[in-house]
XYZ file of C-alpha atoms in Angstrom:
424
model
C 59.135 99.278 120.130
C 55.924 98.322 121.949
C 55.081 95.652 124.510
C 58.257 93.687 124.670
C 60.124 92.052 127.502
C 63.036 89.948 126.333
C 63.150 86.400 127.628
C 66.361 85.613 129.412
C 65.932 81.849 129.520
C 62.931 79.601 129.112
C 63.604 75.909 129.548
C 61.137 73.959 127.460
C 60.457 70.505 128.801
C 59.226 68.065 126.220
C 55.511 67.511 126.331
C 54.097 64.054 125.967
C 50.833 65.054 124.417
C 47.624 63.382 125.421
C 45.123 61.950 123.039
C 43.817 64.658 120.758
C 40.264 65.723 121.393
C 37.579 65.889 118.763
C 37.458 69.681 118.997
C 40.162 71.161 116.799
C 42.159 67.961 117.058
C 45.321 67.220 115.192
C 43.790 64.239 113.439
C 42.327 66.248 110.582
C 39.710 64.661 108.367
C 39.950 67.009 105.424
C 36.952 69.060 106.580
C 38.393 71.082 109.439
C 38.193 68.561 112.265
C 36.951 65.160 113.258
C 33.377 66.204 114.005
C 31.989 68.932 116.283
C 33.596 72.342 116.463
C 37.038 73.732 115.711
C 38.698 75.051 118.865
C 41.475 77.603 118.827
C 43.612 78.076 121.935
C 43.995 81.672 123.079
C 46.742 82.590 125.544
C 46.118 85.962 127.170
C 46.983 87.869 130.366
C 43.582 87.589 132.003
C 45.216 88.475 135.335
C 48.290 90.511 136.192
C 49.771 93.806 135.020
C 48.383 93.563 131.496
C 44.916 92.231 132.364
C 43.214 95.086 130.488
C 45.112 94.092 127.354
C 44.142 90.460 127.954
C 40.500 91.491 127.985
C 41.016 93.305 124.677
C 42.570 90.157 123.181
C 39.644 88.066 124.355
C 37.085 90.585 123.076
C 38.782 90.869 119.686
C 39.065 87.102 119.257
C 35.434 86.559 120.261
C 34.340 89.234 117.779
C 36.066 87.358 114.939
C 34.610 84.007 116.014
C 31.126 85.517 116.049
C 31.480 86.980 112.540
C 32.913 83.783 111.078
C 30.281 81.554 112.667
C 27.485 83.863 111.509
C 28.777 83.366 107.960
C 28.641 79.565 108.272
C 31.895 78.815 110.093
C 34.938 77.197 108.519
C 34.474 74.191 106.249
C 30.990 73.839 107.704
C 32.185 73.791 111.329
C 31.798 76.397 114.045
C 34.789 78.035 115.703
C 35.279 78.038 119.478
C 37.932 79.420 121.805
C 39.672 77.753 124.716
C 41.125 80.704 126.663
C 43.997 80.212 129.078
C 45.451 82.843 131.408
C 49.175 83.339 130.812
C 49.440 85.847 133.668
C 52.167 87.707 131.738
C 54.529 85.103 133.147
C 56.667 82.757 131.007
C 56.321 79.762 133.329
C 52.558 80.123 133.547
C 52.456 80.601 129.775
C 54.450 77.412 129.223
C 52.068 75.425 131.409
C 49.020 76.917 129.682
C 50.545 75.951 126.328
C 50.981 72.363 127.510
C 47.432 72.299 128.858
C 46.000 73.408 125.522
C 48.060 70.854 123.613
C 47.082 68.073 126.035
C 43.432 68.930 125.362
C 44.110 68.579 121.624
C 43.874 72.322 120.972
C 47.145 72.763 119.131
C 46.211 75.755 117.000
C 47.175 78.576 119.365
C 47.597 82.323 119.300
C 48.039 85.244 121.654
C 50.164 86.285 124.623
C 50.852 89.983 125.005
C 54.585 90.457 125.537
C 57.583 88.915 123.822
C 58.678 87.115 126.958
C 55.585 84.938 126.791
C 55.680 84.641 122.994
C 59.201 83.272 123.192
C 58.078 80.794 125.834
C 55.383 79.463 123.477
C 57.807 79.433 120.556
C 60.213 77.220 122.508
C 57.421 74.689 123.081
C 55.786 74.731 119.668
C 57.704 71.850 118.125
C 57.564 69.651 121.235
C 53.794 70.130 121.487
C 53.294 69.506 117.784
C 51.295 72.723 117.565
C 51.057 75.977 115.635
C 51.377 79.431 117.151
C 50.430 82.858 115.778
C 51.835 85.889 117.609
C 49.573 88.914 117.119
C 51.365 91.515 119.266
C 54.931 90.523 120.182
C 57.680 92.361 118.315
C 60.842 90.474 119.351
C 62.817 89.971 116.100
C 63.662 86.301 116.788
C 60.028 85.159 116.731
C 60.076 85.198 112.948
C 62.899 85.198 110.428
C 64.653 88.344 109.333
C 64.451 89.422 105.687
C 65.032 86.316 103.572
C 65.757 84.093 106.584
C 63.723 81.036 107.491
C 61.372 81.325 110.425
C 60.703 78.613 113.002
C 58.408 75.811 111.843
C 54.897 76.299 113.152
C 55.463 79.868 114.416
C 53.958 82.861 112.610
C 53.371 86.530 113.333
C 50.543 88.764 112.122
C 51.847 91.803 114.027
C 54.932 93.929 113.547
C 58.526 92.737 113.814
C 60.811 95.333 115.382
C 64.494 95.075 114.521
C 67.369 97.235 113.279
C 67.214 95.298 109.982
C 63.632 96.467 109.325
C 63.285 99.370 106.845
C 60.562 100.998 108.971
C 62.691 100.905 112.153
C 65.598 102.377 110.221
C 63.502 105.198 108.787
C 61.383 106.066 111.855
C 63.611 109.044 112.843
C 63.450 110.394 109.288
C 59.666 110.085 109.195
C 59.458 111.810 112.583
C 61.652 114.616 111.254
C 59.484 115.025 108.152
C 56.351 115.229 110.310
C 57.956 117.604 112.826
C 60.977 119.319 111.208
C 61.356 121.818 114.071
C 62.661 119.128 116.451
C 66.431 119.332 116.876
C 66.824 117.473 120.185
C 65.098 114.199 121.099
C 64.545 113.122 124.687
C 63.867 109.457 125.415
C 61.774 108.081 128.285
C 61.360 104.303 128.442
C 61.628 101.095 130.433
C 64.906 99.947 131.939
C 65.303 96.583 130.243
C 67.152 95.202 127.260
C 64.663 96.223 124.581
C 64.255 99.700 126.054
C 68.009 100.268 125.846
C 68.096 98.729 122.359
C 65.285 101.021 121.246
C 67.043 104.131 122.514
C 70.412 103.088 121.045
C 68.921 102.235 117.638
C 66.990 105.491 117.551
C 70.117 107.482 118.388
C 72.105 105.684 115.682
C 69.432 106.253 113.028
C 69.244 109.964 113.881
C 72.573 110.294 112.068
C 70.781 109.811 108.746
C 68.255 112.594 109.447
C 68.863 115.952 107.760
C 70.501 118.326 110.219
C 71.455 115.363 112.440
C 69.209 116.004 115.474
C 70.847 114.957 118.730
C 69.739 112.922 121.716
C 68.952 114.950 124.807
C 67.837 113.605 128.168
C 67.564 109.790 128.277
C 65.547 108.429 131.205
C 64.959 104.749 131.990
C 62.347 103.624 134.537
C 61.859 100.216 136.210
C 59.264 98.049 134.470
C 57.735 97.155 137.824
C 57.058 100.778 138.777
C 54.033 102.913 138.018
C 55.291 105.826 140.139
C 57.312 107.741 137.573
C 57.381 111.075 139.404
C 61.123 111.090 140.253
C 61.926 110.199 136.639
C 59.389 112.612 135.177
C 60.853 115.334 137.365
C 64.295 114.687 135.851
C 62.872 114.944 132.346
C 60.914 118.080 133.242
C 64.048 119.762 134.542
C 65.877 119.107 131.287
C 63.019 120.527 129.221
C 62.510 123.591 131.391
C 66.237 124.313 131.191
C 66.126 124.294 127.378
C 62.751 123.864 125.651
C 63.868 125.009 122.216
C 63.183 122.503 119.418
C 62.705 119.460 121.631
C 60.795 116.244 120.917
C 59.982 113.307 123.183
C 60.210 109.639 122.240
C 58.018 107.915 124.847
C 59.146 104.280 124.976
C 56.606 103.085 127.550
C 53.440 101.147 126.685
C 50.135 100.043 128.180
C 49.447 101.207 131.731
C 52.908 102.748 131.889
C 52.055 105.264 129.184
C 48.884 106.230 131.048
C 50.845 106.699 134.270
C 53.427 108.820 132.490
C 50.812 111.063 130.862
C 48.940 111.623 134.128
C 52.061 112.279 136.190
C 53.661 114.450 133.506
C 50.554 116.647 133.381
C 51.199 117.753 136.959
C 54.664 119.008 135.933
C 53.146 120.992 133.041
C 55.945 120.573 130.507
C 54.601 118.275 127.744
C 53.170 121.217 125.788
C 56.722 122.549 125.373
C 57.620 119.641 123.075
C 57.310 120.112 119.324
C 56.369 116.425 119.083
C 55.529 113.686 121.593
C 55.930 110.292 119.950
C 54.872 106.977 121.439
C 54.669 103.422 120.168
C 52.249 100.652 121.050
C 48.509 100.260 121.462
C 47.660 103.703 122.799
C 43.893 103.813 122.253
C 42.812 102.203 125.530
C 45.395 104.185 127.478
C 44.275 107.488 125.987
C 40.601 106.597 126.384
C 41.184 106.263 130.123
C 42.513 109.848 130.199
C 38.981 111.036 129.325
C 40.151 113.495 126.680
C 42.655 115.196 128.999
C 45.818 114.999 126.935
C 47.568 117.251 124.464
C 48.465 116.359 120.891
C 50.750 113.375 120.444
C 51.817 110.973 117.710
C 51.432 107.221 118.001
C 53.159 104.531 115.945
C 51.704 101.053 115.730
C 50.070 98.658 113.273
C 46.447 99.629 113.876
C 44.148 102.471 114.755
C 40.504 102.029 113.886
C 40.121 105.289 111.930
C 42.985 104.670 109.481
C 41.671 101.650 107.579
C 38.564 102.370 105.539
C 37.897 98.859 104.199
C 34.928 96.435 104.554
C 36.674 94.027 106.956
C 37.683 96.795 109.342
C 34.332 98.572 109.106
C 32.518 95.385 110.110
C 34.935 94.774 112.950
C 34.663 98.328 114.312
C 30.862 98.435 114.058
C 30.391 95.070 115.764
C 32.952 95.838 118.446
C 31.458 99.222 119.266
C 27.963 97.743 119.435
C 29.122 95.013 121.825
C 31.437 97.055 124.061
C 30.269 100.676 123.682
C 33.696 101.961 122.703
C 36.067 101.845 119.750
C 38.509 98.916 119.464
C 42.195 99.284 120.159
C 45.031 97.557 118.363
C 45.252 94.613 120.759
C 41.667 93.627 120.005
C 42.295 94.079 116.282
C 45.438 91.945 116.435
C 43.576 89.051 118.058
C 40.801 89.447 115.488
C 43.390 89.113 112.708
C 44.807 85.921 114.224
C 41.398 84.245 114.114
C 40.899 85.412 110.509
C 44.292 83.950 109.576
C 43.485 80.586 111.152
C 40.062 80.482 109.488
C 41.612 81.158 106.078
C 44.387 78.582 106.635
C 42.014 75.849 107.843
C 39.770 76.493 104.869
C 42.765 76.314 102.521
C 44.141 73.152 104.151
C 40.672 71.555 104.423
C 41.929 70.226 107.742
C 42.804 71.184 111.310
C 45.882 68.959 111.320
C 48.613 71.288 112.681
C 51.170 70.345 110.036
C 48.669 71.036 107.250
C 47.494 74.292 108.813
C 51.121 75.382 109.249
C 51.817 74.642 105.591
C 48.717 76.639 104.628
C 49.752 79.623 106.762
C 53.142 79.846 105.020
C 52.520 82.205 102.108
C 48.853 82.712 103.027
C 47.110 85.890 101.871
C 43.929 86.832 103.716
C 41.742 89.852 104.392
C 42.661 91.499 107.690
C 41.372 94.638 109.361
C 44.336 96.471 107.783
C 43.437 95.152 104.342
C 45.085 92.327 102.436
C 47.820 90.681 104.506
C 50.344 88.004 103.506
C 52.394 85.748 105.760
C 55.789 85.314 104.110
C 56.373 81.677 103.178
C 60.014 81.808 104.317
C 60.162 84.169 107.295
C 56.580 83.512 108.542
C 56.302 87.268 109.105
C 53.238 89.178 107.926
C 53.688 92.201 105.686
C 51.883 94.281 108.302
C 51.774 97.973 107.590
C 52.593 100.471 110.302
C 50.236 103.356 110.986
C 51.353 106.644 112.476
C 48.516 108.696 113.905
C 48.268 112.220 115.281
C 45.842 112.241 118.204
C 44.336 114.887 120.458
C 41.972 114.875 123.401
C 38.540 116.045 122.230
C 35.282 115.614 124.176
C 33.240 115.506 120.947
C 35.207 112.644 119.307
C 34.679 108.887 119.718
C 36.114 107.889 123.123
C 37.157 111.568 123.413
C 40.111 110.957 121.083
C 40.311 113.038 117.925
C 42.241 111.471 115.027
C 43.867 114.414 113.258
C 45.982 112.517 110.727
C 47.099 108.990 109.892
C 50.127 107.910 107.874
C 50.374 104.340 106.532
C 53.952 103.037 106.222
C 54.854 100.190 103.862
C 57.091 97.599 105.594
C 59.038 96.816 102.425
C 60.656 100.207 101.901
C 59.173 102.505 104.602
C 57.435 104.662 101.992
C 54.257 106.212 103.330
C 50.954 107.760 102.330
C 48.115 109.359 104.257
C 45.390 107.048 105.525
C 41.844 107.786 106.613
C 40.951 109.709 109.768
C 37.625 108.017 110.442
C 34.404 106.754 108.876
C 30.743 106.366 109.789
C 30.187 103.505 112.200
C 26.692 102.143 111.745
């Protein structure tokens, strides 16, 4: 589920760290640093396939820094960012991680896909740093239920794994939202997580009332944006039998946009009883300029769902600065900065070991409401939000939020969330 490329092998060479700088150094003086500002290292795909998502990460992080500094900073010090381009490449990410640590900026967060997150994880102990993953879902980044996570590595975003209650219950929730679906097609990327996602989904369908079956399963190369031959295959299956079908769209980012545009020319999406996609869909759908039919999205954030003061401030400030509503990637980066600010304040230091200890078990106010990083697993209790969306020229960014469902990660129970609020 969402934005994941599994790392085959990343060889972590041991870093001999340089002298820590005054900005966000590891020396720690009990007041958040040894004079000057506190610098957080942000790793983001500023160039490459996911550059648009990298911009969202940068914009979200800067929004949090601005809010925190306007309120007096952290322990009397201002926050700053040192942003490095990871290029959505594990080797480039590893070098950027070393560069940040050499500059003394050992409190890091970011990267967009799990490949790069795993590269940073493998270096965390050798760099003596701390890393918060806001978007990567690979299960090994944090510990499974009750299992110890890696020292210095935390996650504020979702963890996707067959042992997660939400992952297990997703097919049941989909069935309850769209009971007419009896056959599920799958369209996703041809890589290990894509196959795992399809296999897990098929297995969990067995627990759904009526036992819906898997229909056409189509895998596309991750490097391709020309999906027409694959979309044609899916279209043929639907046109042959369109009765009671649903589509699980396992693409993300630019791939989802390409699929939607190319599928429109085949004119078959409206025949599905439900189109379901995972990942940060807001930016992708915004680019479609309202020209898409109703679909459901599953992720940890959509701006309209969370009617709380922290989110309202974030949305209002973001819209004022960028003239559009924030997507989940921006919100995830925002949360990472909030987590670091709360941990540094709690630790009264920027020393990585003290900040890491403060993050374990930390409860802080996020854009999704109160969030806690489990002291053992280092995984946040991030709620999942399922939203029903429709193209609408009169709605913000031409995306109408019809319904939101907030899913509790502990037991996959769910309740309706908000569908929007006034943005001053």
